[in-house]
Coordinates of N, CA and C and ligand atoms in Angstrom, one line a residue:
M1 N 1.0 -14.4 19.7 CA 0.8 -13.1 19.7 C 0.7 -12.3 18.4
T2 N -0.4 -11.5 18.1 CA 0.0 -10.5 16.9 C 0.6 -9.5 17.2
K3 N 1.5 -9.4 16.0 CA 2.4 -8.0 16.0 C 1.9 -7.0 15.1
V4 N 1.7 -5.7 15.6 CA 1.1 -4.9 14.6 C 2.2 -4.2 14.1
I5 N 2.3 -3.9 12.7 CA 3.3 -3.3 12.1 C 2.8 -1.7 11.6
G6 N 3.5 -0.7 12.0 CA 3.2 0.5 11.1 C 4.3 0.6 9.9
L7 N 3.7 0.6 8.8 CA 4.3 1.0 7.6 C 4.4 2.1 7.2
T8 N 5.6 2.9 6.9 CA 5.6 4.5 6.6 C 6.7 4.6 5.4
G9 N 6.4 5.9 5.2 CA 7.4 6.3 3.9 C 7.0 7.4 3.1
G10 N 8.0 8.2 2.6 CA 7.5 9.5 1.9 C 6.6 9.3 0.7
I11 N 6.3 10.3 0.0 CA 5.5 10.0 -1.4 C 6.4 9.4 -2.3
G12 N 5.9 8.4 -2.8 CA 6.7 7.7 -3.9 C 7.8 6.8 -3.4
S13 N 7.8 6.6 -2.2 CA 8.8 5.7 -1.8 C 8.6 4.1 -2.0
G14 N 7.3 4.1 -2.1 CA 7.0 2.5 -2.5 C 5.9 1.9 -1.3
K15 N 5.1 2.9 -0.8 CA 4.4 2.2 0.5 C 3.3 1.4 -0.3
T16 N 2.7 1.8 -1.4 CA 1.5 1.0 -1.9 C 2.2 -0.3 -2.5
T17 N 3.4 -0.2 -3.0 CA 4.0 -1.3 -3.8 C 4.2 -2.5 -2.8
V18 N 5.0 -2.0 -1.6 CA 5.2 -3.0 -0.4 C 3.7 -3.6 0.2
T19 N 2.8 -2.7 0.1 CA 1.4 -3.0 0.9 C 1.0 -4.4 -0.1
Q20 N 1.0 -4.3 -1.3 CA 0.5 -5.0 -2.2 C 1.3 -6.6 -2.2
I21 N 2.7 -6.3 -2.1 CA 3.6 -7.5 -1.7 C 3.2 -8.2 -0.4
L22 N 3.1 -7.3 0.6 CA 2.5 -8.0 1.9 C 1.4 -8.9 1.7
K23 N 0.1 -8.0 1.0 CA -1.2 -8.5 0.9 C -1.2 -10.0 0.0
D24 N -0.1 -10.0 -1.1 CA 0.1 -11.2 -1.7 C 0.6 -12.2 -1.0
S25 N 1.3 -11.9 0.3 CA 1.9 -12.9 1.1 C 0.8 -13.4 2.0
G26 N -0.5 -12.8 2.0 CA -1.5 -13.5 2.8 C -1.7 -12.7 4.0
L27 N -0.9 -11.4 4.2 CA -1.0 -10.6 5.5 C -2.4 -9.7 5.6
P28 N -2.8 -9.4 6.6 CA -4.0 -8.6 6.6 C -3.3 -7.2 6.8
I29 N -3.9 -6.4 5.8 CA -3.5 -4.9 5.7 C -4.4 -4.0 6.1
I30 N -4.1 -2.9 6.7 CA -5.2 -1.8 7.0 C -4.4 -0.6 6.4
D31 N -5.3 0.2 5.4 CA -4.6 1.4 4.9 C -5.4 2.6 5.3
T32 N -4.4 3.2 6.1 CA -5.3 4.5 6.6 C -5.5 5.6 5.8
D33 N -4.9 5.5 4.4 CA -5.5 6.6 3.4 C -7.0 6.3 3.0
I34 N -7.1 5.0 2.7 CA -8.5 4.3 2.6 C -9.6 4.7 3.7
L35 N -9.0 4.4 4.8 CA -9.9 4.9 6.3 C -10.2 6.6 6.1
A36 N -9.2 7.2 5.7 CA -9.2 8.5 5.7 C -10.3 9.2 4.7
R37 N -10.3 8.3 3.6 CA -11.4 8.5 2.5 C -12.7 8.2 3.1
Q38 N -12.9 7.0 3.7 CA -14.3 6.5 4.3 C -14.7 7.4 5.3
V39 N -14.1 8.2 6.1 CA -14.6 8.8 7.1 C -15.1 10.2 6.7
V40 N -15.0 10.6 5.3 CA -15.4 11.8 5.0 C -16.6 11.6 4.0
E41 N -17.1 10.3 4.0 CA -18.1 10.3 3.2 C -19.4 10.9 3.1
P42 N -20.2 11.3 2.2 CA -21.4 12.0 2.6 C -22.2 11.6 3.6
K43 N -22.6 12.6 4.4 CA -23.5 12.5 5.5 C -22.5 11.8 6.9
S44 N -21.3 11.9 6.6 CA -20.4 11.4 7.9 C -20.5 12.4 9.1
I45 N -20.1 12.1 10.2 CA -19.8 13.1 11.2 C -18.7 14.0 10.7
A46 N -17.6 13.6 10.2 CA -16.5 14.4 9.8 C -16.9 15.5 8.9
L47 N -17.7 15.1 8.1 CA -18.3 16.1 6.9 C -19.1 17.0 7.3
K48 N -19.9 16.9 8.4 CA -20.6 17.7 9.4 C -19.6 18.7 9.9
Q49 N -18.7 18.1 10.4 CA -18.0 19.2 11.2 C -17.0 20.0 10.5
I50 N -16.5 19.6 9.2 CA -15.9 20.3 8.3 C -16.7 21.4 7.8
R51 N -18.0 21.1 7.6 CA -19.0 22.1 7.1 C -19.2 23.3 8.2
Q52 N -19.3 22.8 9.5 CA -19.2 23.7 10.6 C -18.2 24.4 10.8
K53 N -17.2 23.9 10.8 CA -15.9 24.6 11.4 C -14.9 25.4 10.2
L54 N -15.2 24.8 8.8 CA -14.4 25.2 8.0 C -15.2 25.8 6.8
G55 N -16.4 25.7 7.0 CA -17.6 26.4 6.0 C -18.0 25.5 4.8
K56 N -19.3 25.8 4.4 CA -20.1 24.9 3.6 C -19.5 24.9 2.2
D57 N -18.6 25.8 1.8 CA -18.0 25.8 0.4 C -16.8 24.6 0.3
N58 N -16.8 23.8 1.4 CA -16.0 22.7 1.2 C -16.7 21.6 0.6
I59 N -18.0 21.6 0.9 CA -18.9 20.5 0.4 C -19.5 20.7 -1.0
N60 N -19.3 19.7 -1.7 CA -20.1 20.0 -3.1 C -21.6 19.8 -3.1
T61 N -22.1 20.4 -3.9 CA -23.6 20.2 -3.9 C -24.0 18.8 -4.0
D62 N -23.5 17.9 -4.3 CA -24.1 16.5 -4.4 C -23.7 15.9 -2.8
G63 N -23.2 16.8 -1.9 CA -22.8 15.9 -0.6 C -21.5 15.5 -0.5
T64 N -20.7 15.5 -1.3 CA -19.4 14.9 -1.3 C -18.3 16.1 -0.7
L65 N -17.2 15.8 -0.3 CA -16.1 16.5 0.0 C -15.5 17.3 -1.3
N66 N -15.5 18.5 -1.1 CA -14.6 19.4 -2.3 C -13.3 19.2 -1.9
R67 N -12.6 18.1 -2.3 CA -11.2 18.0 -1.9 C -10.2 18.9 -2.4
A68 N -10.3 19.3 -3.9 CA -9.5 20.3 -4.3 C -9.5 21.6 -3.3
L69 N -10.5 22.1 -3.2 CA -10.6 23.1 -2.5 C -10.1 23.1 -1.1
L70 N -10.4 21.9 -0.3 CA -9.9 22.0 0.8 C -8.5 21.7 1.0
R71 N -7.9 21.1 -0.1 CA -6.3 20.6 0.0 C -5.8 22.3 -0.2
Q72 N -6.2 22.9 -1.1 CA -5.6 24.2 -1.5 C -5.8 25.0 -0.3
R73 N -6.8 25.0 0.5 CA -7.0 26.0 1.6 C -5.9 25.5 2.7
I74 N -5.9 24.2 3.1 CA -4.6 23.8 4.1 C -3.5 23.9 3.7
F75 N -3.3 24.1 2.3 CA -1.8 24.3 1.9 C -1.5 25.6 2.3
N76 N -2.4 26.4 2.4 CA -2.0 27.8 2.6 C -2.4 28.6 4.0
D77 N -3.1 27.5 4.7 CA -3.7 28.2 6.1 C -3.3 27.1 7.0
S78 N -2.4 27.3 7.9 CA -2.1 26.2 9.0 C -3.1 26.0 9.8
E79 N -3.8 27.2 10.2 CA -4.8 27.0 11.3 C -5.8 25.9 10.8
A80 N -6.4 26.3 9.6 CA -7.4 25.4 9.0 C -6.8 24.0 8.9
K81 N -5.6 23.8 8.8 CA -5.1 22.5 8.6 C -5.0 21.6 9.9
L82 N -4.9 22.4 11.0 CA -4.8 22.1 12.4 C -6.4 21.7 12.8
V83 N -7.6 22.5 12.3 CA -8.7 22.2 12.5 C -9.1 20.8 12.0
L84 N -8.7 20.9 10.7 CA -9.2 19.7 9.7 C -8.6 18.4 10.5
E85 N -7.2 18.4 10.9 CA -6.5 17.3 11.4 C -7.2 16.9 13.0
S86 N -7.9 17.8 13.6 CA -8.4 17.8 14.8 C -9.8 17.0 14.7
I87 N -10.5 17.2 13.3 CA -11.6 16.6 13.0 C -11.4 15.0 12.5
L88 N -10.1 14.9 11.8 CA -10.3 13.6 11.1 C -9.5 12.5 11.8
H89 N -8.2 13.0 12.5 CA -7.5 12.0 13.3 C -8.1 11.2 14.2
P90 N -8.7 11.8 15.1 CA -9.5 10.7 16.1 C -10.3 9.8 15.5
L91 N -10.9 10.3 14.1 CA -12.1 9.2 13.6 C -11.0 8.2 13.0
I92 N -10.0 8.5 12.3 CA -9.3 7.6 11.6 C -8.6 6.5 12.6
Q93 N -8.0 7.3 13.6 CA -7.6 6.3 14.6 C -8.4 5.4 15.2
A94 N -9.7 5.7 15.4 CA -10.8 5.0 16.0 C -11.1 3.8 15.0
E95 N -11.1 4.1 13.6 CA -11.5 3.1 12.8 C -10.4 2.2 12.4
T96 N -9.0 2.8 12.7 CA -7.7 1.8 12.5 C -7.8 0.6 13.9
V97 N -8.0 1.2 15.0 CA -8.2 0.5 16.1 C -9.5 -0.8 16.0
K98 N -10.4 -0.4 15.5 CA -11.6 -1.3 15.0 C -11.1 -2.4 14.2
A99 N -10.3 -1.9 13.2 CA -9.9 -2.8 12.1 C -8.9 -3.8 12.6
I100 N -8.2 -3.3 13.5 CA -7.0 -4.1 14.1 C -7.6 -5.3 15.0
E101 N -8.8 -4.8 15.7 CA -9.4 -5.8 16.6 C -10.2 -6.8 15.8
K102 N -10.5 -6.3 14.7 CA -11.5 -7.2 13.7 C -10.3 -8.5 13.5
H103 N -9.3 -8.0 12.5 CA -8.1 -8.9 12.2 C -7.7 -9.8 13.4
K104 N -7.4 -9.2 14.7 CA -6.9 -9.9 15.6 C -7.6 -11.3 16.0
K105 N -9.0 -11.0 15.6 CA -9.7 -12.5 16.0 C -9.1 -13.6 15.2
N106 N -8.5 -13.3 14.1 CA -8.2 -14.5 13.3 C -6.7 -14.9 13.7
N107 N -6.0 -14.1 14.7 CA -4.9 -14.4 15.3 C -3.6 -14.4 14.3
P108 N -3.6 -13.6 13.3 CA -2.6 -13.7 12.3 C -1.0 -13.3 13.2
K109 N 0.0 -13.5 12.4 CA 1.1 -13.4 13.2 C 1.4 -11.8 13.1
L110 N 1.2 -11.2 11.9 CA 1.4 -9.6 11.7 C 0.1 -9.1 11.4
I111 N -0.1 -7.9 11.5 CA -1.0 -7.1 11.0 C -0.3 -5.8 10.3
V112 N -0.4 -5.3 9.4 CA 0.1 -4.2 8.7 C -0.5 -3.1 8.6
V113 N -0.4 -1.9 9.0 CA -1.2 -0.7 9.1 C -0.3 0.3 8.1
A114 N -0.7 0.5 6.9 CA 0.0 1.5 6.3 C -0.3 3.2 6.7
I115 N 0.6 3.7 7.4 CA 0.3 5.2 7.9 C 1.4 5.9 7.4
P116 N 1.0 6.8 6.1 CA 1.9 7.7 5.6 C 2.5 8.6 6.3
L117 N 1.8 9.2 7.5 CA 2.3 10.3 8.1 C 2.7 9.9 9.6
L118 N 3.2 8.7 10.0 CA 3.5 8.2 11.1 C 4.6 9.1 11.8
A119 N 5.7 9.5 10.9 CA 6.8 10.2 11.6 C 6.3 11.6 11.9
E120 N 5.2 12.2 11.0 CA 4.7 13.4 11.5 C 4.0 13.3 12.7
S121 N 3.0 12.3 12.9 CA 2.4 12.0 14.2 C 3.4 11.9 15.3
F122 N 4.7 11.1 15.1 CA 5.3 11.0 16.3 C 5.9 12.4 16.5
E123 N 6.3 13.2 15.7 CA 7.1 14.5 16.0 C 6.0 15.5 16.6
K124 N 4.7 15.4 16.3 CA 3.4 16.0 16.9 C 3.4 15.5 18.4
N125 N 3.4 14.1 18.5 CA 2.7 13.7 19.9 C 3.8 13.2 20.5
G126 N 5.1 13.1 20.1 CA 6.2 12.6 21.0 C 6.0 11.1 21.4
Q127 N 5.0 10.3 20.6 CA 5.0 9.0 20.9 C 4.3 8.4 19.5
L128 N 4.5 7.1 19.6 CA 3.7 6.4 18.4 C 2.3 6.1 19.0
P129 N 1.4 5.6 18.0 CA 0.0 5.4 18.4 C 0.2 3.9 19.3
S130 N -0.5 3.7 20.3 CA -0.1 2.8 21.3 C -0.5 1.4 20.5
Y131 N -1.3 1.5 19.4 CA -1.6 0.0 19.0 C -0.5 -0.5 17.9
I132 N 0.5 0.4 17.7 CA 1.8 0.0 16.9 C 2.9 -0.7 17.8
D133 N 3.2 -1.9 17.3 CA 4.2 -2.8 17.9 C 5.8 -2.3 17.3
E134 N 5.8 -1.9 16.2 CA 6.9 -2.1 15.3 C 6.7 -1.1 14.1
V135 N 7.8 -0.3 13.6 CA 7.6 0.6 12.6 C 8.8 0.0 11.4
W136 N 8.0 0.0 10.3 CA 9.0 -0.4 9.0 C 8.9 0.7 8.1
T137 N 9.9 1.4 8.0 CA 10.3 2.5 7.1 C 10.8 2.3 5.5
I138 N 10.0 2.7 4.6 CA 10.5 2.4 3.3 C 11.1 3.6 2.7
V139 N 12.4 3.6 2.4 CA 13.1 4.8 2.0 C 14.0 4.4 0.4
C140 N 13.8 5.6 -0.5 CA 14.6 5.4 -1.7 C 15.3 6.7 -1.9
S141 N 16.2 6.7 -3.1 CA 16.8 8.0 -3.2 C 15.9 9.2 -3.6
L142 N 16.3 10.3 -3.2 CA 15.3 11.6 -3.8 C 15.0 11.6 -5.2
E143 N 16.0 11.2 -6.1 CA 15.8 11.2 -7.5 C 14.9 10.0 -7.9
Q144 N 14.8 9.0 -7.3 CA 13.9 8.0 -7.5 C 12.3 8.3 -7.1
Q145 N 12.4 9.0 -5.9 CA 11.2 9.3 -5.4 C 10.5 10.4 -6.2
L146 N 11.4 11.6 -6.5 CA 10.9 12.4 -7.7 C 10.3 11.9 -9.1
E147 N 11.2 11.0 -9.6 CA 10.9 10.3 -10.7 C 9.7 9.5 -10.8
R148 N 9.7 8.7 -9.6 CA 8.6 7.7 -9.7 C 7.1 8.3 -9.3
A149 N 7.2 9.2 -8.4 CA 5.9 9.9 -8.1 C 5.4 10.6 -9.1
S150 N 6.2 11.6 -9.9 CA 5.8 12.4 -10.8 C 5.2 11.6 -12.0
K151 N 6.0 10.4 -12.1 CA 5.5 9.5 -13.0 C 3.9 9.1 -12.9
R152 N 4.0 8.7 -11.7 CA 2.6 8.1 -11.3 C 1.7 8.9 -11.3
D153 N 1.9 10.2 -10.8 CA 0.7 11.2 -10.4 C 0.6 12.0 -11.8
N154 N 1.4 11.7 -12.8 CA 1.4 12.6 -13.9 C 1.4 14.2 -13.7
S155 N 2.4 14.3 -12.8 CA 2.7 15.9 -12.3 C 4.2 16.0 -12.5
N156 N 4.6 17.3 -12.3 CA 5.9 17.7 -12.6 C 6.7 17.5 -11.2
K157 N 7.8 17.5 -11.2 CA 8.7 17.1 -10.3 C 8.8 18.2 -9.2
E158 N 8.7 19.5 -9.6 CA 8.6 20.8 -8.8 C 7.6 20.5 -7.8
L159 N 6.4 20.0 -8.3 CA 5.2 19.8 -7.2 C 5.6 18.7 -6.1
I160 N 6.0 17.5 -6.6 CA 6.5 16.5 -5.7 C 7.7 16.8 -4.9
Q161 N 8.5 17.8 -5.4 CA 9.6 18.4 -4.4 C 9.0 19.2 -3.3
K162 N 7.8 20.1 -3.7 CA 7.3 20.7 -2.6 C 6.4 19.9 -1.7
I163 N 5.8 18.7 -2.2 CA 5.3 17.9 -1.2 C 6.2 17.1 -0.3
I164 N 7.2 16.8 -0.8 CA 8.4 16.2 0.0 C 8.8 17.2 1.1
E165 N 9.0 18.4 0.6 CA 9.3 19.3 1.8 C 8.7 19.7 2.7
Q166 N 7.2 19.2 2.3 CA 6.3 19.6 3.6 C 6.1 18.3 4.4
Q167 N 6.5 17.1 3.9 CA 6.5 15.9 4.7 C 7.8 15.9 5.7
A168 N 7.7 15.0 6.7 CA 8.7 14.5 7.5 C 10.1 14.4 6.9
S169 N 11.0 14.7 7.4 CA 12.3 14.5 6.8 C 12.6 12.9 6.9
P170 N 13.5 12.5 6.0 CA 13.9 11.1 5.8 C 14.5 10.7 7.4
E171 N 15.3 11.7 7.9 CA 15.9 11.3 9.4 C 14.6 11.1 10.2
A172 N 13.9 11.9 10.2 CA 12.4 11.6 11.3 C 11.7 10.2 10.9
R173 N 12.0 9.8 9.8 CA 11.2 8.4 9.4 C 12.1 7.4 10.0
L174 N 13.5 7.6 9.8 CA 14.5 6.5 10.1 C 14.6 6.5 11.5
K175 N 14.4 7.5 12.2 CA 14.5 7.7 13.7 C 13.4 6.6 14.3
I176 N 12.1 6.5 13.8 CA 11.2 5.8 14.3 C 11.3 4.4 13.9
A177 N 12.0 4.0 12.9 CA 11.9 2.7 12.2 C 12.7 1.7 13.0
D178 N 12.0 0.5 13.1 CA 12.6 -0.8 13.7 C 13.4 -1.5 12.4
H179 N 12.7 -1.5 11.4 CA 13.3 -1.9 10.2 C 13.4 -1.2 9.0
V180 N 14.3 -1.0 8.1 CA 14.2 0.0 7.1 C 14.2 -0.8 5.7
I181 N 13.2 -0.5 4.7 CA 13.4 -1.2 3.4 C 13.8 -0.3 2.5
V182 N 14.9 -0.8 1.9 CA 15.6 0.2 0.9 C 14.9 0.0 -0.5
N183 N 14.5 0.9 -1.1 CA 13.7 0.4 -2.5 C 14.4 1.3 -3.5
N184 N 15.8 1.2 -3.7 CA 16.5 1.7 -4.7 C 16.6 0.9 -5.9
G185 N 16.1 -0.5 -5.9 CA 16.4 -1.4 -7.1 C 15.2 -1.5 -8.0
S186 N 14.9 -2.8 -8.3 CA 13.7 -3.1 -9.0 C 12.5 -3.4 -8.3
V187 N 11.5 -3.6 -8.6 CA 10.3 -4.3 -7.9 C 10.6 -5.6 -7.4
E188 N 11.5 -6.3 -8.3 CA 11.7 -7.6 -7.8 C 12.6 -7.5 -6.8
D189 N 13.6 -6.6 -6.8 CA 14.5 -6.4 -5.7 C 13.6 -6.1 -4.3
L190 N 12.7 -5.2 -4.5 CA 12.0 -5.0 -3.3 C 11.2 -6.3 -2.9
K191 N 10.7 -7.0 -3.9 CA 9.9 -8.5 -3.3 C 10.9 -9.3 -2.6
K192 N 12.1 -9.2 -2.7 CA 13.1 -10.1 -2.2 C 13.2 -9.6 -0.7
S193 N 13.6 -8.2 -0.6 CA 13.9 -7.5 0.6 C 12.8 -7.9 1.8
V194 N 11.3 -7.4 1.1 CA 10.2 -7.7 2.0 C 10.0 -9.0 2.4
K195 N 10.3 -10.0 1.4 CA 10.3 -11.5 1.6 C 11.2 -11.8 2.9
M196 N 12.5 -11.4 2.7 CA 13.5 -11.6 3.7 C 13.0 -11.2 5.2
L197 N 12.7 -9.9 5.1 CA 12.0 -9.2 6.3 C 11.1 -10.1 6.8
L198 N 10.1 -10.6 6.2 CA 9.2 -11.3 6.7 C 9.6 -12.9 7.5
Q199 N 10.7 -13.3 7.0 CA 11.2 -14.4 7.6 C 12.0 -14.2 8.8
Ligands
ADP201 P1 3.9 5.4 -2.4 O1 2.6 4.5 -2.1 O2 5.0 5.3 -1.3 O3 3.5 6.9 -2.8 P2 4.0 3.8 -4.5 O4 4.1 2.4 -4.3 O5 2.9 4.2 -5.1 O6 4.7 4.8 -3.6 O7 5.3 3.9 -5.6 C1 5.4 5.1 -6.5 C2 5.3 4.5 -8.1 O8 6.8 3.9 -8.2 C3 4.3 3.7 -8.5 O9 4.1 3.9 -9.9 C4 5.3 2.3 -8.5 O10 4.7 1.5 -9.4 C5 6.6 2.8 -8.7 N1 7.5 1.9 -8.0 C6 7.7 1.8 -6.7 N2 8.8 0.9 -6.4 C7 9.5 0.7 -7.6 C8 10.6 0.1 -7.9 N3 11.4 -0.7 -7.2 N4 11.2 0.2 -9.5 C9 10.2 0.9 -10.4 N5 9.3 1.5 -10.1 C10 8.7 1.6 -8.6

């Protein structure tokens, strides 16, 4: 029987890095961030609904989503954020389920679904998505999170700090975790921890 793992962690905790390690180990990976970008491609249902419910200024003249404008808007307007989520989340979930079903045909031992907002989703719905069998949470110290994310995104630590404050707390992520991956050391250390967990 295939087990579906939900992989989560805050910004800069190491989700992408762990995902890559798991991919290199030959596991099928579903990245909900990528699915989230695919559902808002030009001419998509989501884009049409964003235009209708949140205004046509959110769509660029070439038909793509004006991410910068929309991001700024939902940062300051919780109502708009809810509307956007009600458009996107069901579509992303449906695509996730589709991808899981596709991978299951090959009967892998594990399928890994990277879900940055899994703890947020749990806090909102009081339950995990039904397709998740087990949760792996990645953690690192706050200093490392600030350092790594600001360096990667070429942004200042104050902005990363603000994003961290808007995300679920480390406690909320630990609460839903079946396994915790601690990413306080080197990437080599991280590889070892992940390999051990796989065994
Ligand atoms: P996330 O996807 O959770 O936001 P990333 O995997 O992108 O986090 O990691 C954030 C940044 O930190 C990336 O540039 C990554 O290469 C780097 N990084 C991740 N883990 C380590 C580590 N153990 N040591 C040094 N750098 C790391």
